[in-house]
Amino acid sequence: MTSTLTISALTKHFGELVALTGVSLSVAPGERVALLGHNGAGKSTLMKIILGLIPATGGQITICDAAPGSVAARRAVAYLPENVAFHPSLTGEEQTRHYLTLRGESPGLAMGLLERVGLAHAARRRIGTYSKGMRQRVGLAQALIGQPRLLVLDEPTSGLDPVSRREFYALLDDLAAQGASILLSSHALTEVEARTDRIVILSQGRLVAEGSLADLRRRASLPVMLHITARNGFANAIAQELPAAIMVDGALHLSCTQPEKLKTLGRIAGLGDMVADLDVLPPSLEDIYSHFSQGGAR
Ligand SMILES: Nc1ncnc2c1ncn2[C@@H]1O[C@H](COP(=O)(O)OP(=O)(O)OP(=O)(O)O)[C@@H](O)[C@H]1O
């Protein structure tokens, strides 16, 4: 299947500063990709190049086989910046009608778009009276104009409450199911974990890891944490059997490598009635992200 977005050996220099170096990435139709990285890792620079706002220094990039910034690429791409700014005295409907007109579409489509993003009830109120989440929805309505093939979303859920976040991702799921590709940046690792197909980690302008969370977890091969709750009065006896365990709030925490996991679980099972409960905690996306962004092997 042809990729919606193809990036190959992309570099970007700002004078002496190397913002991106050797970045290669492709995003397929219907794929939801999360772009993660510390502040200054190069996420916004990459997005600006995809949008055709700034030129790359080297490498190739195509959006639906067109060059960034070309008429064809601009038709195919929609963008939602982190902090959307609209005219405060326009209503949501007026602002959306204005964007539709700018994109050569019928302004009559405005209410349908606002309904899709859950804002029909406030469409005739001035944007100056909207909450951050409501403004973000106007931004998303704007991004949906013209059925884009690629949505580039810069921290789209920052400032949204948990319910709004869930609704926002449900909408992205619908768009992806209809074939739109989604590239979003986020610092909210837990939501990215649940709602995207692939994770791409940038560190100091380099793509240091990419894959599904399961792939990254396997490659990082980080230790698993076992939390053992002792039956009343048996905590010390368990600690003696498992000297590497440390006591935290009355429970025993034991870290073990992936290859040792089954053997260690066998030893805990052998403790029989001394153990009241056991939780096995795989490394979180935070752990995996820190591992790769601090130079762990790809
Ligand atoms: N116009 C510019 N001129 C000079 N340097 C720039 C310019 N834009 C970005 N940079 C630098 O390029 C690097 C990457 O910045 P970028 O904004 O892409 O990071 P980011 O990953 O989006 O960070 P954040 O999470 O803080 O938004 C940084 O060192 C930044 O200072």
Coordinates of C-alpha atoms and ligand atoms in Angstrom, one line a residue:
M1 CA 0.0 0.0 0.0
T2 CA 1.4 3.5 -0.9
S3 CA 2.3 5.5 2.2
T4 CA 0.5 8.8 2.8
L5 CA 3.7 10.3 4.2
T6 CA 7.2 9.2 3.3
I7 CA 10.2 10.8 4.9
S8 CA 13.7 9.7 4.0
A9 CA 17.1 10.8 5.5
L10 CA 15.6 14.2 6.5
T11 CA 17.9 16.8 8.0
K12 CA 17.2 20.3 9.1
H13 CA 19.9 22.8 10.3
F14 CA 19.2 26.2 11.8
G15 CA 22.6 27.8 11.2
E16 CA 25.0 25.7 13.4
L17 CA 22.2 23.9 15.2
V18 CA 21.2 20.5 13.9
A19 CA 17.4 20.2 14.6
L20 CA 16.9 17.0 12.6
T21 CA 19.4 14.5 11.3
G22 CA 18.8 11.4 9.1
V23 CA 15.1 11.0 10.0
S24 CA 13.3 8.3 7.9
L25 CA 9.6 7.5 8.5
S26 CA 6.6 6.4 6.6
V27 CA 2.9 6.5 7.6
A28 CA 0.4 4.3 5.9
P29 CA -3.3 5.2 5.2
G30 CA -5.3 4.7 8.3
E31 CA -2.3 4.5 10.6
R32 CA -2.2 6.5 13.9
V33 CA 1.4 7.4 14.8
A34 CA 2.5 9.2 17.9
L35 CA 5.6 11.3 17.8
L36 CA 7.3 11.5 21.2
G37 CA 10.4 13.4 22.3
H38 CA 11.7 15.7 25.0
N39 CA 11.4 19.5 24.6
G40 CA 13.6 20.5 21.7
A41 CA 13.8 17.0 20.2
G42 CA 12.6 18.2 16.8
K43 CA 8.9 17.3 16.7
S44 CA 7.6 20.8 15.8
T45 CA 10.4 21.2 13.2
L46 CA 9.4 17.9 11.6
M47 CA 5.8 18.9 11.5
K48 CA 6.6 22.3 10.0
I49 CA 8.6 20.6 7.2
I50 CA 5.7 18.2 6.6
L51 CA 3.3 21.2 6.4
G52 CA 5.7 23.0 3.9
L53 CA 6.1 25.9 6.3
I54 CA 9.9 25.6 6.4
P55 CA 12.2 23.8 3.9
A56 CA 14.4 20.8 4.9
T57 CA 18.1 21.1 4.6
G58 CA 18.5 17.6 3.1
G59 CA 16.6 14.4 2.5
Q60 CA 13.3 13.6 0.8
I61 CA 9.7 14.0 1.9
T62 CA 6.4 13.4 0.1
I63 CA 2.8 13.6 1.1
C64 CA 0.6 11.5 -1.1
D65 CA 3.4 11.6 -3.7
A66 CA 3.5 15.4 -3.6
A67 CA 6.2 17.8 -2.3
P68 CA 5.4 19.6 1.0
G69 CA 3.8 23.0 0.5
S70 CA 2.6 22.1 -3.0
V71 CA -1.1 22.6 -3.8
A72 CA -1.6 18.9 -3.9
A73 CA 0.1 18.3 -0.5
R74 CA -1.7 21.3 1.1
R75 CA -5.0 19.7 -0.1
A76 CA -4.1 16.4 1.5
V77 CA -2.8 17.7 4.9
A78 CA -4.7 19.2 7.8
Y79 CA -3.0 20.8 10.8
L80 CA -4.0 21.4 14.4
P81 CA -1.5 23.5 16.3
E82 CA -1.2 23.1 20.1
N83 CA -2.6 26.5 20.9
V84 CA -5.3 27.3 18.4
A85 CA -6.2 31.0 18.2
F86 CA -9.4 32.2 16.7
H87 CA -11.2 35.6 16.6
P88 CA -12.9 35.9 20.0
S89 CA -15.9 37.8 18.6
L90 CA -16.8 35.3 15.9
T91 CA -19.1 32.4 16.8
G92 CA -17.9 28.8 16.3
E93 CA -20.1 28.6 13.3
E94 CA -18.9 31.9 11.7
Q95 CA -15.3 30.9 12.2
T96 CA -15.9 27.5 10.6
R97 CA -17.8 29.0 7.7
H98 CA -14.9 31.3 7.2
Y99 CA -12.4 28.4 7.0
L100 CA -14.7 26.5 4.6
T101 CA -14.8 29.5 2.3
L102 CA -11.0 29.8 2.4
R103 CA -10.6 26.2 1.4
G104 CA -13.1 26.6 -1.4
E105 CA -15.8 24.5 0.2
S106 CA -19.4 25.3 0.9
P107 CA -19.9 27.3 4.1
G108 CA -23.1 25.4 4.6
L109 CA -21.0 22.5 5.8
A110 CA -20.1 24.3 9.0
M111 CA -22.8 23.0 11.3
G112 CA -22.2 19.4 10.2
L113 CA -18.5 19.7 11.1
L114 CA -19.3 21.3 14.4
E115 CA -21.7 18.5 15.2
R116 CA -19.0 15.9 14.4
V117 CA -16.7 17.5 16.9
G118 CA -19.5 17.8 19.6
L119 CA -19.8 21.5 19.4
A120 CA -23.2 22.0 17.7
H121 CA -24.8 23.2 21.0
A122 CA -22.4 26.1 21.3
A123 CA -22.0 26.9 17.6
R124 CA -23.8 30.2 17.8
R125 CA -21.9 31.4 20.9
R126 CA -18.8 33.7 20.5
I127 CA -15.5 31.9 20.7
G128 CA -14.3 34.3 23.3
T129 CA -16.7 32.6 25.7
Y130 CA -15.4 29.0 24.9
S131 CA -13.2 26.9 27.2
K132 CA -9.8 25.6 26.0
G133 CA -11.4 22.2 25.1
M134 CA -14.2 23.9 23.1
R135 CA -11.6 26.0 21.1
Q136 CA -9.6 22.8 20.5
R137 CA -12.8 21.3 19.0
V138 CA -13.2 24.3 16.6
G139 CA -9.6 23.6 15.6
L140 CA -10.4 20.0 14.9
A141 CA -13.5 21.0 12.9
Q142 CA -11.2 23.3 10.8
A143 CA -8.8 20.4 10.4
L144 CA -11.5 18.1 9.1
I145 CA -12.4 20.4 6.2
G146 CA -11.9 18.8 2.8
Q147 CA -11.4 15.2 4.1
P148 CA -7.6 15.4 4.6
R149 CA -5.5 12.3 3.9
L150 CA -3.0 13.2 6.7
L151 CA -3.8 15.0 10.0
V152 CA -0.8 16.6 11.7
L153 CA -1.8 17.3 15.3
D154 CA 0.6 19.1 17.7
E155 CA -0.2 18.0 21.3
P156 CA -3.9 17.9 20.4
T157 CA -5.2 16.9 23.8
S158 CA -3.1 19.2 26.1
G159 CA -5.6 21.1 28.3
L160 CA -8.5 18.7 27.6
D161 CA -10.3 16.9 30.5
P162 CA -10.3 13.1 30.5
V163 CA -13.8 12.8 28.9
S164 CA -12.9 15.3 26.2
R165 CA -9.7 13.4 25.5
R166 CA -11.6 10.2 25.1
E167 CA -14.1 11.8 22.7
F168 CA -11.2 13.3 20.8
Y169 CA -9.5 10.0 20.3
A170 CA -12.8 8.3 19.4
L171 CA -13.1 10.9 16.6
L172 CA -9.5 10.2 15.5
D173 CA -10.3 6.5 15.4
D174 CA -13.2 7.1 13.1
L175 CA -11.1 9.2 10.8
A176 CA -8.3 6.5 10.7
A177 CA -11.0 3.8 10.0
Q178 CA -12.0 5.9 7.0
G179 CA -8.3 5.8 5.8
A180 CA -6.9 9.1 7.1
S181 CA -3.3 8.9 8.5
I182 CA -2.7 10.6 11.8
L183 CA 0.6 12.0 13.1
L184 CA 0.3 13.5 16.5
S185 CA 2.8 14.7 19.1
S186 CA 2.1 14.3 22.7
H187 CA 3.7 14.4 26.2
A188 CA 0.7 12.4 27.6
L189 CA 2.3 9.0 27.3
T190 CA -0.5 6.9 28.8
E191 CA -3.1 8.1 26.3
V192 CA -0.7 7.6 23.4
E193 CA -0.1 4.0 24.6
A194 CA -3.7 3.2 24.3
R195 CA -4.8 5.1 21.2
T196 CA -2.1 4.9 18.6
D197 CA -0.8 2.1 16.3
R198 CA 2.9 3.1 16.3
I199 CA 5.2 5.1 18.4
V200 CA 8.1 7.1 17.0
I201 CA 10.7 8.5 19.5
L202 CA 12.9 11.5 18.5
S203 CA 15.9 12.5 20.6
Q204 CA 18.1 15.4 19.8
G205 CA 16.9 15.4 16.2
R206 CA 17.4 11.7 15.6
L207 CA 14.7 9.0 15.3
V208 CA 15.9 6.7 18.1
A209 CA 13.1 4.1 18.1
E210 CA 9.9 3.3 16.3
G211 CA 7.4 0.4 16.5
S212 CA 4.3 -0.7 18.3
L213 CA 4.4 -0.5 22.1
A214 CA 4.8 -4.3 22.2
D215 CA 7.8 -4.1 19.8
L216 CA 9.5 -1.3 21.8
R217 CA 8.9 -3.2 25.0
R218 CA 10.5 -6.3 23.6
R219 CA 13.5 -4.4 22.2
A220 CA 14.0 -2.4 25.4
S221 CA 14.0 -5.6 27.4
L222 CA 13.6 -3.6 30.6
P223 CA 13.1 -5.4 34.0
V224 CA 9.6 -6.4 35.1
M225 CA 8.5 -5.3 38.5
L226 CA 6.8 -7.9 40.8
H227 CA 4.7 -6.6 43.7
I228 CA 4.1 -9.2 46.4
T229 CA 1.6 -8.8 49.2
A230 CA 2.4 -11.0 52.2
R231 CA -0.2 -12.7 54.3
N232 CA -0.3 -11.1 57.8
G233 CA 3.0 -11.6 59.7
F234 CA 4.8 -13.3 56.7
A235 CA 6.5 -10.2 55.1
N236 CA 9.9 -10.8 56.9
A237 CA 9.8 -14.5 56.0
I238 CA 9.2 -13.7 52.3
A239 CA 12.0 -11.0 52.5
Q240 CA 14.4 -13.7 53.7
E241 CA 13.5 -16.0 50.8
L242 CA 13.8 -13.1 48.3
P243 CA 16.7 -11.0 49.5
A244 CA 16.6 -8.7 46.4
A245 CA 13.0 -7.6 47.3
I246 CA 12.5 -4.2 49.0
M247 CA 9.7 -3.3 51.3
V248 CA 7.5 -0.4 50.1
D249 CA 4.3 0.5 52.1
G250 CA 4.0 -3.1 53.5
A251 CA 4.4 -4.8 50.1
L252 CA 7.6 -6.4 48.7
H253 CA 8.8 -5.0 45.4
L254 CA 11.1 -7.2 43.3
S255 CA 12.6 -6.2 40.0
C256 CA 13.7 -9.1 37.6
T257 CA 14.9 -9.3 34.1
Q258 CA 12.7 -10.8 31.4
P259 CA 14.7 -14.1 31.2
E260 CA 14.5 -14.5 34.9
K261 CA 10.7 -13.8 35.1
L262 CA 9.3 -17.3 35.0
K263 CA 11.9 -18.7 37.3
T264 CA 11.2 -15.9 39.8
L265 CA 7.4 -16.4 39.6
G266 CA 8.0 -20.1 40.2
R267 CA 9.9 -19.3 43.4
I268 CA 7.1 -17.0 44.6
A269 CA 4.5 -19.7 43.9
G270 CA 6.7 -22.0 46.0
L271 CA 6.1 -19.7 49.0
G272 CA 2.5 -20.9 49.0
D273 CA 0.2 -19.5 51.7
M274 CA 2.8 -16.8 52.8
V275 CA 1.8 -14.8 49.7
A276 CA -1.7 -13.1 49.7
D277 CA -1.4 -11.5 46.3
L278 CA 1.0 -10.9 43.4
D279 CA 1.0 -8.2 40.7
V280 CA 3.3 -8.3 37.6
L281 CA 4.0 -4.9 36.2
P282 CA 5.5 -4.7 32.8
P283 CA 7.7 -1.6 32.0
S284 CA 5.5 1.4 31.4
L285 CA 5.7 3.5 28.2
E286 CA 7.4 6.1 30.5
D287 CA 10.2 3.6 31.2
I288 CA 10.5 2.6 27.6
Y289 CA 10.5 6.2 26.4
S290 CA 13.2 7.1 28.9
H291 CA 15.3 4.1 27.9
F292 CA 15.3 5.0 24.2
S293 CA 15.5 8.8 24.6
Q294 CA 18.5 8.4 26.8
G295 CA 20.4 6.5 24.2
G296 CA 19.2 2.8 24.7
A297 CA 19.7 0.5 21.7
R298 CA 17.0 0.7 19.0
Ligands
LIG1 N1 13.5 29.0 13.8 C1 14.4 28.4 14.6 N2 15.6 29.0 14.6 C2 16.6 28.4 15.3 N3 16.5 27.2 16.0 C3 15.3 26.6 16.0 C4 14.2 27.2 15.3 N4 13.1 26.4 15.5 C5 13.5 25.4 16.3 N5 14.8 25.5 16.6 C6 15.6 24.6 17.4 O1 15.5 23.3 16.9 C7 15.4 22.3 18.0 C8 14.2 21.5 17.8 O2 13.1 22.4 18.2 P1 11.6 21.9 18.1 O3 10.7 23.1 18.3 O4 11.4 21.2 16.8 O5 11.4 20.9 19.3 P2 10.1 20.1 19.9 O6 10.5 18.7 19.9 O7 8.9 20.5 19.1 O8 10.1 20.7 21.3 P3 8.8 21.0 22.3 O9 8.3 19.7 22.9 O10 9.4 21.9 23.3 O11 7.8 21.7 21.5 C9 15.5 23.1 19.3 O12 16.9 23.1 19.7 C10 15.1 24.5 18.9 O13 15.7 25.5 19.7

